[in-house]
PDB file of C-alpha atoms in Angstrom:
ATOM      1  CA  MET A   1    -128.480 -57.402 -52.271  1.00  0.00           C
ATOM      2  CA  ILE A   2    -127.062 -55.208 -49.172  1.00  0.00           C
ATOM      3  CA  LYS A   3    -123.972 -54.202 -48.730  1.00  0.00           C
ATOM      4  CA  PHE A   4    -121.845 -54.060 -45.163  1.00  0.00           C
ATOM      5  CA  LYS A   5    -119.134 -53.670 -43.354  1.00  0.00           C
ATOM      6  CA  TYR A   6    -117.920 -56.027 -40.711  1.00  0.00           C
ATOM      7  CA  GLN A   7    -114.924 -56.893 -38.162  1.00  0.00           C
ATOM      8  CA  ILE A   8    -113.377 -60.335 -37.078  1.00  0.00           C
ATOM      9  CA  LEU A   9    -112.937 -59.987 -32.764  1.00  0.00           C
ATOM     10  CA  ARG A  10    -109.827 -62.105 -31.935  1.00  0.00           C
ATOM     11  CA  TYR A  11    -108.195 -62.857 -29.011  1.00  0.00           C
ATOM     12  CA  VAL A  12    -104.559 -62.343 -28.772  1.00  0.00           C
ATOM     13  CA  HIS A  13    -102.955 -64.973 -26.510  1.00  0.00           C
ATOM     14  CA  ASP A  14     -99.645 -63.690 -26.713  1.00  0.00           C
ATOM     15  CA  GLN A  15     -98.474 -59.939 -28.085  1.00  0.00           C
ATOM     16  CA  VAL A  16     -95.275 -60.632 -29.207  1.00  0.00           C
ATOM     17  CA  THR A  17     -95.612 -64.376 -31.530  1.00  0.00           C
ATOM     18  CA  GLY A  18     -99.215 -62.882 -32.658  1.00  0.00           C
ATOM     19  CA  GLU A  19    -100.706 -66.053 -31.852  1.00  0.00           C
ATOM     20  CA  PHE A  20    -104.671 -65.658 -31.970  1.00  0.00           C
ATOM     21  CA  VAL A  21    -107.718 -67.092 -32.483  1.00  0.00           C
ATOM     22  CA  ASN A  22    -111.055 -65.704 -33.928  1.00  0.00           C
ATOM     23  CA  VAL A  23    -113.692 -65.394 -31.130  1.00  0.00           C
ATOM     24  CA  GLY A  24    -116.638 -63.146 -32.672  1.00  0.00           C
ATOM     25  CA  ILE A  25    -117.616 -60.852 -35.229  1.00  0.00           C
ATOM     26  CA  VAL A  26    -119.226 -57.873 -35.562  1.00  0.00           C
ATOM     27  CA  ILE A  27    -121.645 -56.736 -38.817  1.00  0.00           C
ATOM     28  CA  TYR A  28    -122.411 -53.275 -39.426  1.00  0.00           C
ATOM     29  CA  CYS A  29    -125.246 -51.858 -42.198  1.00  0.00           C
ATOM     30  CA  PRO A  30    -125.016 -48.274 -42.442  1.00  0.00           C
ATOM     31  CA  GLU A  31    -127.848 -47.635 -44.945  1.00  0.00           C
ATOM     32  CA  GLU A  32    -130.432 -49.980 -42.692  1.00  0.00           C
ATOM     33  CA  GLY A  33    -128.808 -48.654 -39.445  1.00  0.00           C
ATOM     34  CA  LEU A  34    -128.078 -51.998 -38.570  1.00  0.00           C
ATOM     35  CA  LEU A  35    -125.397 -53.210 -36.088  1.00  0.00           C
ATOM     36  CA  GLU A  36    -124.773 -57.196 -35.115  1.00  0.00           C
ATOM     37  CA  ALA A  37    -122.435 -58.903 -33.205  1.00  0.00           C
ATOM     38  CA  LYS A  38    -121.803 -62.852 -32.495  1.00  0.00           C
ATOM     39  CA  VAL A  39    -119.442 -64.306 -30.114  1.00  0.00           C
ATOM     40  CA  ILE A  40    -118.402 -67.706 -28.811  1.00  0.00           C
ATOM     41  CA  SER A  41    -120.336 -69.026 -26.030  1.00  0.00           C
ATOM     42  CA  ARG A  42    -117.802 -71.799 -25.243  1.00  0.00           C
ATOM     43  CA  PHE A  43    -114.228 -71.972 -24.721  1.00  0.00           C
ATOM     44  CA  SER A  44    -113.336 -75.435 -24.562  1.00  0.00           C
ATOM     45  CA  ARG A  45    -111.691 -75.568 -28.256  1.00  0.00           C
ATOM     46  CA  ILE A  46    -109.650 -72.220 -27.205  1.00  0.00           C
ATOM     47  CA  SER A  47    -108.553 -73.900 -24.145  1.00  0.00           C
ATOM     48  CA  ASN A  48    -107.090 -77.094 -25.853  1.00  0.00           C
ATOM     49  CA  PHE A  49    -105.181 -74.286 -28.195  1.00  0.00           C
ATOM     50  CA  PHE A  50    -104.536 -72.044 -25.179  1.00  0.00           C
ATOM     51  CA  GLU A  51    -103.306 -74.173 -22.032  1.00  0.00           C
ATOM     52  CA  GLU A  52    -103.021 -70.756 -19.927  1.00  0.00           C
ATOM     53  CA  ILE A  53    -106.568 -68.970 -21.087  1.00  0.00           C
ATOM     54  CA  ASN A  54    -108.213 -68.188 -18.242  1.00  0.00           C
ATOM     55  CA  GLY A  55    -111.666 -69.118 -20.722  1.00  0.00           C
ATOM     56  CA  TYR A  56    -114.464 -67.821 -17.788  1.00  0.00           C
ATOM     57  CA  GLN A  57    -112.978 -64.245 -17.670  1.00  0.00           C
ATOM     58  CA  LEU A  58    -112.580 -64.280 -21.908  1.00  0.00           C
ATOM     59  CA  LEU A  59    -116.351 -65.616 -21.756  1.00  0.00           C
ATOM     60  CA  SER A  60    -117.009 -62.545 -19.432  1.00  0.00           C
ATOM     61  CA  SER A  61    -115.319 -60.034 -21.553  1.00  0.00           C
ATOM     62  CA  LEU A  62    -117.135 -61.103 -24.673  1.00  0.00           C
ATOM     63  CA  LYS A  63    -120.816 -60.780 -23.072  1.00  0.00           C
ATOM     64  CA  HIS A  64    -119.424 -57.346 -22.045  1.00  0.00           C
ATOM     65  CA  PHE A  65    -118.418 -56.780 -25.343  1.00  0.00           C
ATOM     66  CA  GLN A  66    -122.288 -57.838 -26.859  1.00  0.00           C
ATOM     67  CA  LYS A  67    -123.780 -55.914 -24.348  1.00  0.00           C
ATOM     68  CA  GLU A  68    -121.859 -52.491 -25.130  1.00  0.00           C
ATOM     69  CA  ILE A  69    -122.766 -53.689 -28.894  1.00  0.00           C
ATOM     70  CA  GLU A  70    -126.355 -53.790 -28.258  1.00  0.00           C
ATOM     71  CA  SER A  71    -126.132 -50.184 -26.756  1.00  0.00           C
ATOM     72  CA  VAL A  72    -124.822 -49.184 -29.398  1.00  0.00           C
ATOM     73  CA  LYS A  73    -127.207 -50.998 -32.035  1.00  0.00           C
ATOM     74  CA  ASN A  74    -130.300 -48.899 -29.883  1.00  0.00           C
ATOM     75  CA  GLU A  75    -128.947 -45.867 -30.158  1.00  0.00           C
ATOM     76  CA  ILE A  76    -128.476 -46.327 -33.957  1.00  0.00           C
ATOM     77  CA  GLY A  77    -131.930 -47.150 -33.963  1.00  0.00           C
ATOM     78  CA  PHE A  78    -132.710 -43.591 -32.356  1.00  0.00           C
ATOM     79  CA  PHE A  79    -130.887 -41.923 -34.473  1.00  0.00           C
ATOM     80  CA  HIS A  80    -130.148 -43.856 -37.656  1.00  0.00           C
ATOM     81  CA  SER A  81    -129.812 -40.617 -39.915  1.00  0.00           C
ATOM     82  CA  ALA A  82    -127.184 -39.192 -37.837  1.00  0.00           C
ATOM     83  CA  SER A  83    -125.341 -41.964 -37.664  1.00  0.00           C
ATOM     84  CA  GLU A  84    -124.997 -43.012 -41.096  1.00  0.00           C
ATOM     85  CA  SER A  85    -121.996 -41.015 -41.976  1.00  0.00           C
ATOM     86  CA  ARG A  86    -120.058 -43.347 -38.713  1.00  0.00           C
ATOM     87  CA  SER A  87    -117.664 -46.046 -39.768  1.00  0.00           C
ATOM     88  CA  LEU A  88    -118.091 -49.427 -37.835  1.00  0.00           C
ATOM     89  CA  LYS A  89    -114.418 -49.001 -36.767  1.00  0.00           C
ATOM     90  CA  THR A  90    -115.470 -45.490 -35.416  1.00  0.00           C
ATOM     91  CA  LEU A  91    -118.390 -47.614 -33.545  1.00  0.00           C
ATOM     92  CA  THR A  92    -116.410 -50.169 -32.194  1.00  0.00           C
ATOM     93  CA  ASN A  93    -113.323 -48.183 -31.079  1.00  0.00           C
ATOM     94  CA  ASP A  94    -116.003 -46.554 -28.295  1.00  0.00           C
ATOM     95  CA  ILE A  95    -116.328 -50.160 -27.027  1.00  0.00           C
ATOM     96  CA  LEU A  96    -113.012 -51.717 -27.558  1.00  0.00           C
ATOM     97  CA  ILE A  97    -109.920 -49.464 -27.174  1.00  0.00           C
ATOM     98  CA  ARG A  98    -106.866 -50.469 -29.936  1.00  0.00           C
ATOM     99  CA  ASP A  99    -104.455 -51.009 -27.200  1.00  0.00           C
ATOM    100  CA  ASP A 100    -102.316 -54.239 -26.054  1.00  0.00           C
ATOM    101  CA  SER A 101    -105.380 -55.903 -24.382  1.00  0.00           C
ATOM    102  CA  ALA A 102    -106.275 -59.571 -25.298  1.00  0.00           C
ATOM    103  CA  LEU A 103    -108.996 -58.995 -27.146  1.00  0.00           C
ATOM    104  CA  GLN A 104    -108.635 -56.936 -30.369  1.00  0.00           C
ATOM    105  CA  LEU A 105    -110.668 -56.030 -34.071  1.00  0.00           C
ATOM    106  CA  SER A 106    -109.365 -56.480 -37.133  1.00  0.00           C
ATOM    107  CA  GLU A 107    -109.267 -53.742 -39.648  1.00  0.00           C
ATOM    108  CA  GLU A 108    -113.072 -53.142 -41.497  1.00  0.00           C
ATOM    109  CA  LYS A 109    -113.715 -55.428 -44.392  1.00  0.00           C
ATOM    110  CA  VAL A 110    -116.663 -55.129 -46.728  1.00  0.00           C
ATOM    111  CA  GLY A 111    -119.192 -57.896 -47.699  1.00  0.00           C
ATOM    112  CA  MET A 112    -122.471 -58.509 -49.620  1.00  0.00           C
ATOM    113  CA  ASP A 113    -125.490 -60.551 -48.644  1.00  0.00           C
ATOM    114  CA  LEU A 114    -128.923 -60.739 -48.537  1.00  0.00           C
ATOM    115  CA  LYS A 115    -130.362 -60.276 -45.650  1.00  0.00           C
ATOM    116  CA  ILE A 116    -127.899 -58.923 -42.219  1.00  0.00           C
ATOM    117  CA  GLU A 117    -128.918 -62.160 -40.889  1.00  0.00           C
ATOM    118  CA  TYR A 118    -127.467 -64.226 -43.467  1.00  0.00           C
ATOM    119  CA  ALA A 119    -124.135 -62.467 -43.372  1.00  0.00           C
ATOM    120  CA  VAL A 120    -123.955 -62.517 -39.526  1.00  0.00           C
ATOM    121  CA  ASN A 121    -124.296 -66.430 -39.558  1.00  0.00           C
ATOM    122  CA  ASP A 122    -122.503 -67.034 -42.672  1.00  0.00           C
ATOM    123  CA  LEU A 123    -119.359 -65.084 -41.473  1.00  0.00           C
ATOM    124  CA  PHE A 124    -119.641 -66.670 -38.421  1.00  0.00           C
ATOM    125  CA  TYR A 125    -119.183 -70.006 -39.197  1.00  0.00           C
ATOM    126  CA  ARG A 126    -116.553 -69.401 -41.958  1.00  0.00           C
ATOM    127  CA  LEU A 127    -114.826 -67.008 -39.831  1.00  0.00           C
ATOM    128  CA  VAL A 128    -114.937 -68.412 -36.292  1.00  0.00           C
ATOM    129  CA  GLU A 129    -116.810 -71.624 -35.475  1.00  0.00           C
ATOM    130  CA  LYS A 130    -115.354 -73.336 -38.062  1.00  0.00           C
ATOM    131  CA  TYR A 131    -111.590 -73.351 -37.143  1.00  0.00           C
ATOM    132  CA  ASN A 132    -112.704 -73.562 -33.387  1.00  0.00           C
ATOM    133  CA  SER A 133    -114.419 -77.020 -34.622  1.00  0.00           C
ATOM    134  CA  GLU A 134    -111.243 -78.325 -35.465  1.00  0.00           C
ATOM    135  CA  PRO A 135    -109.693 -81.498 -33.300  1.00  0.00           C
ATOM    136  CA  ALA A 136    -107.918 -80.373 -30.866  1.00  0.00           C
ATOM    137  CA  ALA A 137    -104.870 -82.090 -32.198  1.00  0.00           C
ATOM    138  CA  GLU A 138    -104.703 -80.179 -34.507  1.00  0.00           C
ATOM    139  CA  LEU A 139    -104.755 -76.668 -32.553  1.00  0.00           C
ATOM    140  CA  LYS A 140    -100.999 -77.054 -31.035  1.00  0.00           C
ATOM    141  CA  THR A 141     -99.535 -73.367 -30.476  1.00  0.00           C
ATOM    142  CA  ASP A 142     -95.752 -72.755 -30.170  1.00  0.00           C
ATOM    143  CA  SER A 143     -96.562 -72.956 -25.863  1.00  0.00           C
ATOM    144  CA  HIS A 144     -97.841 -76.270 -26.918  1.00  0.00           C
ATOM    145  CA  ALA A 145     -93.798 -77.068 -27.997  1.00  0.00           C
ATOM    146  CA  TRP A 146     -92.593 -76.206 -24.685  1.00  0.00           C
ATOM    147  CA  ALA A 147     -95.269 -77.628 -22.986  1.00  0.00           C
ATOM    148  CA  LYS A 148     -95.215 -81.212 -24.499  1.00  0.00           C
ATOM    149  CA  VAL A 149     -91.673 -81.209 -25.651  1.00  0.00           C
ATOM    150  CA  TYR A 150     -88.758 -78.871 -23.570  1.00  0.00           C
ATOM    151  CA  LYS A 151     -90.093 -78.194 -20.272  1.00  0.00           C
ATOM    152  CA  SER A 152     -89.626 -81.950 -18.717  1.00  0.00           C
ATOM    153  CA  HIS A 153     -86.156 -81.974 -19.927  1.00  0.00           C
ATOM    154  CA  PHE A 154     -85.616 -77.828 -18.725  1.00  0.00           C
ATOM    155  CA  ASP A 155     -87.478 -78.965 -15.301  1.00  0.00           C
ATOM    156  CA  ARG A 156     -85.520 -82.060 -14.938  1.00  0.00           C
ATOM    157  CA  TYR A 157     -82.017 -80.512 -15.158  1.00  0.00           C
ATOM    158  CA  GLY A 158     -83.546 -78.038 -13.082  1.00  0.00           C
ATOM    159  CA  ILE A 159     -82.881 -74.891 -15.303  1.00  0.00           C
ATOM    160  CA  THR A 160     -86.607 -73.639 -15.379  1.00  0.00           C
ATOM    161  CA  PRO A 161     -86.334 -71.784 -12.234  1.00  0.00           C
ATOM    162  CA  ARG A 162     -83.100 -70.157 -13.766  1.00  0.00           C
ATOM    163  CA  LEU A 163     -84.761 -68.151 -16.369  1.00  0.00           C
ATOM    164  CA  LYS A 164     -86.571 -65.176 -15.993  1.00  0.00           C
ATOM    165  CA  GLU A 165     -88.177 -62.537 -18.536  1.00  0.00           C
ATOM    166  CA  HIS A 166     -86.125 -60.325 -20.469  1.00  0.00           C
ATOM    167  CA  THR A 167     -87.129 -57.547 -22.881  1.00  0.00           C
ATOM    168  CA  VAL A 168     -85.144 -56.445 -25.627  1.00  0.00           C
ATOM    169  CA  ASN A 169     -85.252 -52.825 -26.791  1.00  0.00           C
ATOM    170  CA  THR A 170     -84.931 -52.391 -31.024  1.00  0.00           C
ATOM    171  CA  ASN A 171     -85.254 -49.443 -33.098  1.00  0.00           C
ATOM    172  CA  THR A 172     -89.123 -49.632 -33.085  1.00  0.00           C
ATOM    173  CA  ASP A 173     -90.185 -52.011 -30.570  1.00  0.00           C
ATOM    174  CA  LYS A 174     -89.909 -53.967 -27.605  1.00  0.00           C
ATOM    175  CA  ILE A 175     -89.556 -57.826 -27.741  1.00  0.00           C
ATOM    176  CA  THR A 176     -90.020 -59.728 -24.590  1.00  0.00           C
ATOM    177  CA  PHE A 177     -88.878 -63.125 -23.855  1.00  0.00           C
ATOM    178  CA  ASP A 178     -90.178 -65.179 -20.669  1.00  0.00           C
ATOM    179  CA  LYS A 179     -87.428 -67.412 -21.037  1.00  0.00           C
ATOM    180  CA  ALA A 180     -83.640 -66.122 -20.522  1.00  0.00           C
ATOM    181  CA  TRP A 181     -80.731 -65.811 -18.675  1.00  0.00           C
ATOM    182  CA  LYS A 182     -77.591 -63.761 -18.490  1.00  0.00           C
ATOM    183  CA  ASN A 183     -73.731 -64.244 -18.515  1.00  0.00           C
ATOM    184  CA  GLY A 184     -71.936 -61.240 -19.963  1.00  0.00           C
ATOM    185  CA  ALA A 185     -74.603 -62.043 -23.149  1.00  0.00           C
ATOM    186  CA  TRP A 186     -77.923 -62.680 -22.968  1.00  0.00           C
ATOM    187  CA  HIS A 187     -79.576 -65.813 -24.244  1.00  0.00           C
ATOM    188  CA  CYS A 188     -83.320 -66.029 -24.975  1.00  0.00           C
ATOM    189  CA  TYR A 189     -85.306 -68.904 -25.508  1.00  0.00           C
ATOM    190  CA  GLN A 190     -88.481 -69.203 -27.838  1.00  0.00           C
ATOM    191  CA  SER A 191     -90.541 -72.758 -28.404  1.00  0.00           C
ATOM    192  CA  LEU A 192     -91.583 -72.886 -31.872  1.00  0.00           C
ATOM    193  CA  GLU A 193     -94.662 -75.338 -32.849  1.00  0.00           C
ATOM    194  CA  PHE A 194     -94.120 -76.418 -36.513  1.00  0.00           C
ATOM    195  CA  ASP A 195     -95.906 -79.569 -36.203  1.00  0.00           C
ATOM    196  CA  LEU A 196     -98.563 -78.000 -38.173  1.00  0.00           C
ATOM    197  CA  LYS A 197    -101.180 -79.118 -40.790  1.00  0.00           C
ATOM    198  CA  LYS A 198    -101.114 -76.531 -43.494  1.00  0.00           C
ATOM    199  CA  GLU A 199     -97.466 -75.559 -45.104  1.00  0.00           C
ATOM    200  CA  ASP A 200     -99.011 -72.169 -45.663  1.00  0.00           C
ATOM    201  CA  THR A 201     -99.131 -71.807 -41.465  1.00  0.00           C
ATOM    202  CA  ILE A 202     -96.091 -72.961 -41.282  1.00  0.00           C
ATOM    203  CA  LYS A 203     -93.974 -70.670 -43.727  1.00  0.00           C
ATOM    204  CA  ASN A 204     -96.559 -67.501 -42.543  1.00  0.00           C
ATOM    205  CA  LYS A 205     -94.870 -68.336 -38.872  1.00  0.00           C
ATOM    206  CA  VAL A 206     -91.392 -68.618 -40.205  1.00  0.00           C
ATOM    207  CA  TYR A 207     -91.646 -65.228 -42.249  1.00  0.00           C
ATOM    208  CA  LYS A 208     -92.690 -63.737 -38.990  1.00  0.00           C
ATOM    209  CA  TRP A 209     -90.080 -64.748 -36.820  1.00  0.00           C
ATOM    210  CA  PHE A 210     -87.493 -63.758 -39.625  1.00  0.00           C
ATOM    211  CA  GLY A 211     -88.797 -60.467 -39.289  1.00  0.00           C
ATOM    212  CA  ILE A 212     -88.656 -60.544 -35.564  1.00  0.00           C
ATOM    213  CA  VAL A 213     -85.336 -61.378 -35.902  1.00  0.00           C
ATOM    214  CA  LYS A 214     -84.309 -58.977 -38.453  1.00  0.00           C
ATOM    215  CA  ALA A 215     -85.967 -56.613 -36.122  1.00  0.00           C
ATOM    216  CA  LEU A 216     -83.856 -57.921 -32.850  1.00  0.00           C
ATOM    217  CA  GLN A 217     -80.505 -57.128 -34.868  1.00  0.00           C
ATOM    218  CA  THR A 218     -80.945 -53.293 -34.633  1.00  0.00           C
ATOM    219  CA  SER A 219     -80.728 -53.562 -30.919  1.00  0.00           C
ATOM    220  CA  ASN A 220     -77.751 -52.348 -28.816  1.00  0.00           C
ATOM    221  CA  GLU A 221     -77.152 -55.499 -26.724  1.00  0.00           C
ATOM    222  CA  LYS A 222     -75.533 -58.865 -27.731  1.00  0.00           C
ATOM    223  CA  LEU A 223     -78.350 -61.593 -27.729  1.00  0.00           C
ATOM    224  CA  ASN A 224     -78.443 -65.075 -28.310  1.00  0.00           C
ATOM    225  CA  LEU A 225     -81.060 -66.692 -29.423  1.00  0.00           C
ATOM    226  CA  TYR A 226     -82.173 -70.223 -29.357  1.00  0.00           C
ATOM    227  CA  PHE A 227     -85.713 -71.328 -31.262  1.00  0.00           C
ATOM    228  CA  LEU A 228     -87.017 -74.604 -29.150  1.00  0.00           C
ATOM    229  CA  THR A 229     -88.816 -76.167 -32.331  1.00  0.00           C
ATOM    230  CA  THR A 230     -91.221 -79.312 -33.241  1.00  0.00           C
ATOM    231  CA  SER A 231     -90.236 -81.024 -36.511  1.00  0.00           C
ATOM    232  CA  PRO A 232     -92.313 -80.298 -39.190  1.00  0.00           C
ATOM    233  CA  GLN A 233     -94.409 -84.189 -39.595  1.00  0.00           C
ATOM    234  CA  ASN A 234     -96.696 -83.383 -42.172  1.00  0.00           C
ATOM    235  CA  ASN A 235     -94.659 -81.248 -44.083  1.00  0.00           C
ATOM    236  CA  PRO A 236     -90.764 -82.379 -43.402  1.00  0.00           C
ATOM    237  CA  GLN A 237     -89.666 -80.843 -46.834  1.00  0.00           C
ATOM    238  CA  LEU A 238     -89.876 -77.382 -45.287  1.00  0.00           C
ATOM    239  CA  GLU A 239     -87.685 -78.324 -42.436  1.00  0.00           C
ATOM    240  CA  PRO A 240     -84.662 -76.789 -44.956  1.00  0.00           C
ATOM    241  CA  PHE A 241     -86.544 -73.854 -45.118  1.00  0.00           C
ATOM    242  CA  ILE A 242     -87.040 -73.384 -41.429  1.00  0.00           C
ATOM    243  CA  LEU A 243     -83.193 -73.708 -40.897  1.00  0.00           C
ATOM    244  CA  LYS A 244     -82.178 -71.582 -43.142  1.00  0.00           C
ATOM    245  CA  THR A 245     -84.652 -68.738 -43.549  1.00  0.00           C
ATOM    246  CA  LEU A 246     -84.274 -68.665 -38.984  1.00  0.00           C
ATOM    247  CA  SER A 247     -80.509 -69.412 -38.427  1.00  0.00           C
ATOM    248  CA  GLN A 248     -79.181 -65.836 -38.396  1.00  0.00           C
ATOM    249  CA  LYS A 249     -75.716 -64.169 -37.237  1.00  0.00           C
ATOM    250  CA  SER A 250     -74.866 -60.785 -37.043  1.00  0.00           C
ATOM    251  CA  ASP A 251     -72.133 -58.897 -34.564  1.00  0.00           C
ATOM    252  CA  ASN A 252     -75.173 -58.568 -32.103  1.00  0.00           C
ATOM    253  CA  LEU A 253     -77.292 -61.495 -32.578  1.00  0.00           C
ATOM    254  CA  THR A 254     -76.881 -65.339 -33.050  1.00  0.00           C
ATOM    255  CA  VAL A 255     -79.749 -67.392 -33.705  1.00  0.00           C
ATOM    256  CA  THR A 256     -79.575 -71.037 -33.269  1.00  0.00           C
ATOM    257  CA  ILE A 257     -82.297 -73.436 -34.035  1.00  0.00           C
ATOM    258  CA  VAL A 258     -82.797 -76.722 -31.372  1.00  0.00           C
ATOM    259  CA  LYS A 259     -84.884 -79.642 -32.818  1.00  0.00           C
ATOM    260  CA  GLN A 260     -87.138 -81.963 -30.560  1.00  0.00           C
ATOM    261  CA  GLU A 261     -84.816 -84.872 -30.853  1.00  0.00           C
ATOM    262  CA  GLU A 262     -82.272 -82.450 -29.513  1.00  0.00           C
ATOM    263  CA  ALA A 263     -83.856 -81.481 -26.490  1.00  0.00           C
ATOM    264  CA  ASP A 264     -82.306 -83.572 -23.921  1.00  0.00           C
ATOM    265  CA  GLN A 265     -78.962 -83.284 -24.712  1.00  0.00           C
ATOM    266  CA  PHE A 266     -79.524 -79.454 -25.438  1.00  0.00           C
ATOM    267  CA  ALA A 267     -81.223 -79.330 -21.557  1.00  0.00           C
ATOM    268  CA  PHE A 268     -78.137 -81.217 -20.539  1.00  0.00           C
ATOM    269  CA  ARG A 269     -75.363 -79.028 -21.871  1.00  0.00           C
ATOM    270  CA  LEU A 270     -77.287 -75.455 -20.791  1.00  0.00           C
ATOM    271  CA  LYS A 271     -77.441 -76.599 -17.243  1.00  0.00           C
ATOM    272  CA  LYS A 272     -73.642 -77.332 -17.484  1.00  0.00           C
ATOM    273  CA  GLU A 273     -73.198 -73.499 -19.311  1.00  0.00           C
ATOM    274  CA  ILE A 274     -75.284 -72.120 -15.933  1.00  0.00           C
ATOM    275  CA  GLU A 275     -73.444 -73.754 -13.461  1.00  0.00           C
ATOM    276  CA  THR A 276     -70.298 -72.690 -15.283  1.00  0.00           C
ATOM    277  CA  SER A 277     -71.343 -69.572 -15.100  1.00  0.00           C
ATOM    278  CA  LEU A 278     -72.063 -69.788 -11.771  1.00  0.00           C
ATOM    279  CA  ASN A 279     -69.045 -70.488 -10.352  1.00  0.00           C
ATOM    280  CA  ASP A 280     -67.181 -67.882 -12.569  1.00  0.00           C
ATOM    281  CA  GLY A 281     -69.282 -65.002 -10.982  1.00  0.00           C
ATOM    282  CA  PHE A 282     -71.838 -63.995 -13.225  1.00  0.00           C
TER     283      PHE A 282
END
């Protein structure tokens, strides 16, 4: 058995929501001086996952990453003894700098297998291929909730063109919403897809946004945040949990949950509010 270190290569579609999909793996065996990478070669499934993705640009970036790994791999072959003390993170940081770019590497993990080739194929299937081969209907993201449920209502009432991006400064971070408007206080809209297959996936999303809500409460500006949600059809028992956890109110922040069956009514009321604010000179 050989011991190795590995990292998961991810395409992060949205830095705010943290939505990502695994697109490759990198494996390093210091004792043998072996470095291997494997990335996806097709983007059809991911384009179903993230509708706005530029798949050709993603594949180009992945090919460049793999080419750079090959260059480092060749260097390790020549300087094996000198490279034994280098961590995988050190090697890959020279290729992919940790920043806010779409391609991100996970923290180092450790594994064991009979051969490095077995490890590459096994990890790639379990962490990348298995999920990218799921039916497109199961690959729903927050952007799916907006595009399939709410956008048509917002468009019909002429709301969408009036919305713009707004960034909220918190004590520790900056959080950007791409749909917002102001009439004294900022009104921000975030679509959340809860019509998902796995209960844990829904709960993790709720807890994540609960954390973001807590961060927003440290902002100095007054905010009204509206979560435009889809119903958890496969997990209806979670709906009270979603409402109770995310419906928060503080001195400067009010969070409102909008259900998908309320989409048209909500958009109509919003249209009236915007028209009134324009008449009042906001």
